[in-house]
CSV table of C-alpha atoms in Angstrom, one decimal:
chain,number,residue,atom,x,y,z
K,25,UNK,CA,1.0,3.1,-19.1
K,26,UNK,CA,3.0,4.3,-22.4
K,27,UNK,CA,4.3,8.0,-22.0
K,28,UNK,CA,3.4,8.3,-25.3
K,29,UNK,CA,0.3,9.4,-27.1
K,30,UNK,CA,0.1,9.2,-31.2
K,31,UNK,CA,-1.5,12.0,-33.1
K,32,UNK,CA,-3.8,9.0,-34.4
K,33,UNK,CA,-4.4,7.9,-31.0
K,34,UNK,CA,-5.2,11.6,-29.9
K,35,UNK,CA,-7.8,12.5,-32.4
K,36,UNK,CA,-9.7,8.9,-31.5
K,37,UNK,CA,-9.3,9.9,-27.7
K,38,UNK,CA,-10.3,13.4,-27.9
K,39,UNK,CA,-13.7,12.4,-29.3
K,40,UNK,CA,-14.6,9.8,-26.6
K,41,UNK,CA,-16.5,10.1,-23.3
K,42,UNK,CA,-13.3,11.0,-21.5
K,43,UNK,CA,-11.0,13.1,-23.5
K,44,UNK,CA,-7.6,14.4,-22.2
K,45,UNK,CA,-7.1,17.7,-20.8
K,46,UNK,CA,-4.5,19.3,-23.4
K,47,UNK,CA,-1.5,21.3,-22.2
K,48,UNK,CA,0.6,23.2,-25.0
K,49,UNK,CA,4.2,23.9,-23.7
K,50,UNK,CA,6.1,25.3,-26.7
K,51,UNK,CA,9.2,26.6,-25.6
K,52,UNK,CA,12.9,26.6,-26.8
K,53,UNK,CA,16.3,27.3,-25.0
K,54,UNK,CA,17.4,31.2,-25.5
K,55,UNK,CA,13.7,32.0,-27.1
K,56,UNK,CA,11.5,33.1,-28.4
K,57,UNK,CA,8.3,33.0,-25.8
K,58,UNK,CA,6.1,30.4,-26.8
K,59,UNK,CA,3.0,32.5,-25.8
K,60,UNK,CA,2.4,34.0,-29.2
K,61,UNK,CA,2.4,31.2,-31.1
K,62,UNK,CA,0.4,28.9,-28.8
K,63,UNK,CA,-1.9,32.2,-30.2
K,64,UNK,CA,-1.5,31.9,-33.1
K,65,UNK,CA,-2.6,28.2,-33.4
K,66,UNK,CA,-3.1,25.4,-31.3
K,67,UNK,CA,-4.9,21.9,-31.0
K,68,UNK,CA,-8.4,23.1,-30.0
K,69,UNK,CA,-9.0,23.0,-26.6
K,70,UNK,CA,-5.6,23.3,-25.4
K,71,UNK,CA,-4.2,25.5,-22.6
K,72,UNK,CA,-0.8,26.9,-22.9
K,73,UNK,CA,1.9,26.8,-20.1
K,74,UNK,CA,4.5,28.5,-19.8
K,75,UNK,CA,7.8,27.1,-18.7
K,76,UNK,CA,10.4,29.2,-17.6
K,77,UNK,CA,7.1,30.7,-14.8
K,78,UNK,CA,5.1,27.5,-14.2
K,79,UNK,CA,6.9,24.2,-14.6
K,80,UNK,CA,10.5,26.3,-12.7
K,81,UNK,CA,11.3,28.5,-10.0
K,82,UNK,CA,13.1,31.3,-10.0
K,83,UNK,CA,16.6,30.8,-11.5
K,84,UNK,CA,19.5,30.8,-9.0
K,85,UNK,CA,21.7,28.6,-6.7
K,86,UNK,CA,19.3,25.5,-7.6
K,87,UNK,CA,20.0,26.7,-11.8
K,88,UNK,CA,18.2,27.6,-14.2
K,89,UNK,CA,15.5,25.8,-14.2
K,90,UNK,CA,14.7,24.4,-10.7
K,91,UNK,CA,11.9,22.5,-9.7
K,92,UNK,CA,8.9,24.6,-8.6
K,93,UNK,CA,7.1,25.2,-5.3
K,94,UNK,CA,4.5,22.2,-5.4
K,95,UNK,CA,2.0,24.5,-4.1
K,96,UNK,CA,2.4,27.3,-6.6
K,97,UNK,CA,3.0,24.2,-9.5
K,98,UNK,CA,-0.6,22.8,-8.3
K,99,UNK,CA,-1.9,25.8,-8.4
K,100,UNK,CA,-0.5,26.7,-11.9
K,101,UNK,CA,-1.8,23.4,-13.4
K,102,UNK,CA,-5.5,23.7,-11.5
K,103,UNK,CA,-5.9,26.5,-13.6
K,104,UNK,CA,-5.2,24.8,-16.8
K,105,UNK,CA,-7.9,22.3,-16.0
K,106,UNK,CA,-6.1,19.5,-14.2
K,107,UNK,CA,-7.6,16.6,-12.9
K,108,UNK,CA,-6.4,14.0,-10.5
K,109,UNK,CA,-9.2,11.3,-12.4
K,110,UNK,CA,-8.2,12.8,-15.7
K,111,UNK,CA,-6.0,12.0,-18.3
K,112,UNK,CA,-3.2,15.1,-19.3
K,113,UNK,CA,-1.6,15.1,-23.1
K,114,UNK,CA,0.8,17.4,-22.9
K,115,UNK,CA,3.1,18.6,-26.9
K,116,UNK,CA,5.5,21.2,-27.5
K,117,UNK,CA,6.9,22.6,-31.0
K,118,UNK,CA,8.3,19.2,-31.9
K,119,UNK,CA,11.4,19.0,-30.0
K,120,UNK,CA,9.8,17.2,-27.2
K,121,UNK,CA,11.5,18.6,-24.3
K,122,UNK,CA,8.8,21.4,-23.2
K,123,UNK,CA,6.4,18.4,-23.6
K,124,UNK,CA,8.5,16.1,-21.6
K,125,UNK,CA,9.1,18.7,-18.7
K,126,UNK,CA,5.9,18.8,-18.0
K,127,UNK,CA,5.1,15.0,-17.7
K,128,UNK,CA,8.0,14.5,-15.6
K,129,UNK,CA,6.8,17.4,-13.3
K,130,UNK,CA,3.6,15.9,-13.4
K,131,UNK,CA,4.2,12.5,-12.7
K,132,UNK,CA,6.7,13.5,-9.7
K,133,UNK,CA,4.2,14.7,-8.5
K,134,UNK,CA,1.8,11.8,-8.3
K,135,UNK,CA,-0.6,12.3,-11.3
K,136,UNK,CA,-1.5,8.9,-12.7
K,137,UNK,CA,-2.2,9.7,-16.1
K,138,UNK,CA,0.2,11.9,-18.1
K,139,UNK,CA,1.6,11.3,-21.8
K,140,UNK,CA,3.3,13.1,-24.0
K,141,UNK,CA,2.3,13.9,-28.1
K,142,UNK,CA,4.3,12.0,-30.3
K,143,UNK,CA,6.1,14.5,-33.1
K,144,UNK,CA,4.6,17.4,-31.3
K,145,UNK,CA,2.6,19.6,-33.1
K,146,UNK,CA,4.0,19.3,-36.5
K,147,UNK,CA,2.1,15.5,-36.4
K,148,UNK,CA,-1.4,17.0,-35.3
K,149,UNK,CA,-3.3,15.7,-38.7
K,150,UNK,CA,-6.5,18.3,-37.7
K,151,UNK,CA,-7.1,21.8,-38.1
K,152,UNK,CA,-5.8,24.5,-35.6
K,153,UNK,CA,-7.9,26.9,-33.0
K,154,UNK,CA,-6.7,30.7,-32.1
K,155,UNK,CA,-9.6,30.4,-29.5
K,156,UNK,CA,-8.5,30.5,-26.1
K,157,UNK,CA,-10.1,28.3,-24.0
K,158,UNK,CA,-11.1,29.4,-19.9
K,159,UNK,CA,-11.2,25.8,-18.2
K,160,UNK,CA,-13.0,24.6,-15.3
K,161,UNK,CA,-10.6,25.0,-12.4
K,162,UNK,CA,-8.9,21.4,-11.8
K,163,UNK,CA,-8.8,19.3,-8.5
K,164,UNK,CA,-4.8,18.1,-8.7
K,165,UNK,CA,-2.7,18.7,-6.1
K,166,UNK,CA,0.9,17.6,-5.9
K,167,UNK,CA,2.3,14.7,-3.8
K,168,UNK,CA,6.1,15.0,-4.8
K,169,UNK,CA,8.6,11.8,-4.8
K,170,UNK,CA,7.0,9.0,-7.4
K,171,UNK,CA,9.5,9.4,-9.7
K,172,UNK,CA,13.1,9.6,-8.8
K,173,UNK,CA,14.6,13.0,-8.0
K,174,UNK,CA,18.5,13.3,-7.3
K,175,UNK,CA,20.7,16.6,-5.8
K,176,UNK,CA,24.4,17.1,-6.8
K,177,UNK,CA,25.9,15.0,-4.5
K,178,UNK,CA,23.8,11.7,-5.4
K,179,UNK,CA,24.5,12.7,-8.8
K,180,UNK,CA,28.1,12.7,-8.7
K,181,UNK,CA,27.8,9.5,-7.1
K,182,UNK,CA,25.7,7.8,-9.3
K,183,UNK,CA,28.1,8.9,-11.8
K,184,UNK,CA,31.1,6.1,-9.9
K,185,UNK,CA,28.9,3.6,-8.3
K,186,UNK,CA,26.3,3.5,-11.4
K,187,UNK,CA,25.4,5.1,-15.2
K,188,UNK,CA,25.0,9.1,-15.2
K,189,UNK,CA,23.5,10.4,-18.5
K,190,UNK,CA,24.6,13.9,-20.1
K,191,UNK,CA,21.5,14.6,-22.3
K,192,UNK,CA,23.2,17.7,-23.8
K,193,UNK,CA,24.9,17.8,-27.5
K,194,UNK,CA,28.4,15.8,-27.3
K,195,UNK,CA,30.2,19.2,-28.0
K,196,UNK,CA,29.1,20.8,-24.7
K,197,UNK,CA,29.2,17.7,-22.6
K,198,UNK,CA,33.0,18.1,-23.8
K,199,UNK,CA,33.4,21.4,-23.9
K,200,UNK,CA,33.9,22.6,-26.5
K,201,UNK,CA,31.4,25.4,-26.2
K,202,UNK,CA,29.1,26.7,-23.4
K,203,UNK,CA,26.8,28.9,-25.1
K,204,UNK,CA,24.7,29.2,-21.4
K,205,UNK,CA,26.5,27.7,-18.2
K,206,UNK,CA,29.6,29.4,-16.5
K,207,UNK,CA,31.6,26.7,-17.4
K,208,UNK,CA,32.1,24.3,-20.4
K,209,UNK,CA,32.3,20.1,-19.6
K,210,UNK,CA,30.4,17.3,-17.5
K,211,UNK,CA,30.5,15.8,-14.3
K,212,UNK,CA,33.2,13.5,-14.3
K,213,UNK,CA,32.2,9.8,-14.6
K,214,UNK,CA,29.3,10.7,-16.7
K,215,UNK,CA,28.2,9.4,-20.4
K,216,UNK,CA,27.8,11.7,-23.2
K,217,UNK,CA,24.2,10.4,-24.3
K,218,UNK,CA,22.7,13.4,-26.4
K,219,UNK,CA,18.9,13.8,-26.9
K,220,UNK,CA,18.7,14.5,-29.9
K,221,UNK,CA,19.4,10.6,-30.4
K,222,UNK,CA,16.3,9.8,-28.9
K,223,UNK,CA,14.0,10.6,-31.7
K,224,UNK,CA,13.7,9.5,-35.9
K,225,UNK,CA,14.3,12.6,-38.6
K,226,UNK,CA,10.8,12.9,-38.4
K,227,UNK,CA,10.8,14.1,-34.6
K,228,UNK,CA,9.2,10.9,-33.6
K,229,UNK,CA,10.7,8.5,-30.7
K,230,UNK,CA,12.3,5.5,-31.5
K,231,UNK,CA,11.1,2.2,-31.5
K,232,UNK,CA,11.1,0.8,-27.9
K,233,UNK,CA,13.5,-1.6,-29.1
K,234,UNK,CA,16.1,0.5,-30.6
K,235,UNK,CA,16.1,2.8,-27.6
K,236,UNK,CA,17.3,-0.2,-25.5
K,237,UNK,CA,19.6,-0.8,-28.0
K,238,UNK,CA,20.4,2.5,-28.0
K,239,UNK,CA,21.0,3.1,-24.0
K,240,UNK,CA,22.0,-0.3,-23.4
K,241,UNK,CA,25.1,0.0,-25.8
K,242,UNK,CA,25.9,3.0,-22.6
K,243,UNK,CA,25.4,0.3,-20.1
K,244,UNK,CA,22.0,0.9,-19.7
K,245,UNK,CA,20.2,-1.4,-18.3
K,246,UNK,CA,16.8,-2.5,-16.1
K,247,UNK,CA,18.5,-3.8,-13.5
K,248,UNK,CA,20.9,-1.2,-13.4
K,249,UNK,CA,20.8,2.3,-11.6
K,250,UNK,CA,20.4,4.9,-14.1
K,251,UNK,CA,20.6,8.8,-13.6
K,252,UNK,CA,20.1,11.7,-16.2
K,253,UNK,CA,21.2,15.4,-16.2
K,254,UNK,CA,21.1,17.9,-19.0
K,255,UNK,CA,21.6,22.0,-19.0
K,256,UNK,CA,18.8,22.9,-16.6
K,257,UNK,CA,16.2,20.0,-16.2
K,258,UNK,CA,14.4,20.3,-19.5
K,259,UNK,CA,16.2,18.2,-21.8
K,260,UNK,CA,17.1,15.2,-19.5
K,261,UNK,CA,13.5,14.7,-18.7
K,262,UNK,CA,13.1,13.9,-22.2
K,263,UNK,CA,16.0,11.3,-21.8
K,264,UNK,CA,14.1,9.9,-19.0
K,265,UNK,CA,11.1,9.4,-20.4
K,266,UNK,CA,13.6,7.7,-23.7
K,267,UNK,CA,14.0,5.4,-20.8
K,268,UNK,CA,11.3,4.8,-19.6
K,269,UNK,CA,9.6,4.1,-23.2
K,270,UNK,CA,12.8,1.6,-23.1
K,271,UNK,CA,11.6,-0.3,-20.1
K,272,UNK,CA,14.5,1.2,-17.9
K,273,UNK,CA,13.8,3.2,-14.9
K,274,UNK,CA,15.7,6.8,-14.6
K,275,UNK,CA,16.1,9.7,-11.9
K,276,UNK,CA,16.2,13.1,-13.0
K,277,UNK,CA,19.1,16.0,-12.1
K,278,UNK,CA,16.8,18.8,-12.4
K,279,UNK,CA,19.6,21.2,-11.3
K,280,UNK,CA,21.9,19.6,-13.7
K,281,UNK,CA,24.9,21.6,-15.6
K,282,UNK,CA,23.4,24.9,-14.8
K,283,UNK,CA,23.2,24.3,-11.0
K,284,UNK,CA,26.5,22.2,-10.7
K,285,UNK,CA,28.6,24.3,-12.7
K,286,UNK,CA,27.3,27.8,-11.1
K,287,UNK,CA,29.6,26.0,-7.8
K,288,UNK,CA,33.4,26.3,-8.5
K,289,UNK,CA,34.6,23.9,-6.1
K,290,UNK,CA,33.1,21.3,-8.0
K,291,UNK,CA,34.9,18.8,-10.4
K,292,UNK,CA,34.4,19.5,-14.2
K,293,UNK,CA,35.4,16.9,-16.9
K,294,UNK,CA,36.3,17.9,-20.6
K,295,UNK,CA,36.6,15.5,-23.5
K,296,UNK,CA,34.9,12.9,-24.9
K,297,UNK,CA,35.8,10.5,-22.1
K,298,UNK,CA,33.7,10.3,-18.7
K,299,UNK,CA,36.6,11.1,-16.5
């Protein structure tokens, strides 16, 4: 199934027999909360999550953002409404990466049916509710491991014996700046693949095509093994599902810079060259 839902595609669905449960994760890197203006607007119907409390655990030796408890996760997204026999649209702001934290928790975790909205909210053609919905307690419950997870270690060897993606900008993967982690740089051996390259000016994803172009010009490829890391998980599961929308297959960092940096006895790599 396509990770990726159309606003178009949306409204049509939304007004069938089986429309999607809707999951609003706005949410940016330093702020602000995304609470009040999931308030302030949202597509009708939606439920807001909250990312830095319900799709992470508490930062610390696993970063930032680490994966959180399955348990407390499946509880988290029963309460939005989650269905195992149900299809889940989730949309941020625009930027995608919320959005695409979400799906990639969601399908790690076994649910079947998960996409993300296209643009965002800024391409949602209808009308916006304040109304907050209370929805019937979901069924889902987490089955971790269908899509690819790596640690540190199979990280930094992916990054010699295969491709490792750096989803951040090019001028911290260098380090040039580290407005966030300890340390400024990348894990040596990796490509500087930012994910801001992913998407059109108008916050749309590329054409399938182009993002093969794109990630196979890195030495990307499907038969290839392919890993991504970002700052703290967020970002880099947008680069996976770039991937995936590409027909090539990706494991996911989620500790990435914030949790390999935080350790000083590992390598760091500066420049705009992998090693």
């Amino acid at each position: 199934m396509k990770p990726i839902i159309s606003a178009r595609e949306l409204v049509s669905e939304s007004a069938g027999d089986r429309p999607p449960v809707l999951l609003d994760v706005r949410w940016t890197l330093g702020g602000p909360p995304g609470r009040p203006a999931y308030e302030a607007g949202h597509l009708p119907g939606a439920v807001y999550v909250d990312l830095d409390t319900e799709l992470a655990g508490s930062p610390g030796e696993g970063g930032r953002h680490p994966l959180p408890d399955p348990e407390a996760f499946g509880a988290a997204m029963r309460r939005a409404g989650v269905r195992a026999d149900r299809p889940v649209v989730v949309y941020d702001g625009g930027l995608g990466w919320g959005a695409a934290r979400a799906w990639w928790l969601l399908r790690w975790a076994g649910h079947p049916d998960v996409r993300v909205l296209d643009g965002g909210l800024a391409g949602w053609p209808g009308e916006l509710s304040a109304e907050v919905p209370e929805p019937e307690a979901g069924d889902f419950t987490p089955k971790p491991g269908a899509l690819r997870l790596l640690d540190a270690d199979e990280a930094a060897a992916l990054a010699r014996s295969g491709l490792l993606l750096d989803a951040r900008a090019a001028e911290r993967y260098r380090g040039d700046v580290e407005p966030v982690d300890r340390v400024g740089g990348h894990i040596p051996g990796a490509h500087s693949a930012p994910t801001t390259e992913n998407v059109a000016e108008d916050g749309l994803f590329l054409p399938a095509g182009a993002l093969r172009d794109r990630f196979a010009a890195l030495g990307a490829t499907e038969a290839g093994e392919v890993g991504v890391y970002c700052g703290s998980g967020v970002s880099g599961a947008h680069e996976v599902l770039a991937l995936e929308l590409a027909g090539i297959p990706a494991a996911l960092y989620a500790g990435s810079w914030s949790e390999w940096s935080s350790d000083p006895s590992r390598p760091v790599a500066t420049g705009p060259d992998p090693l």
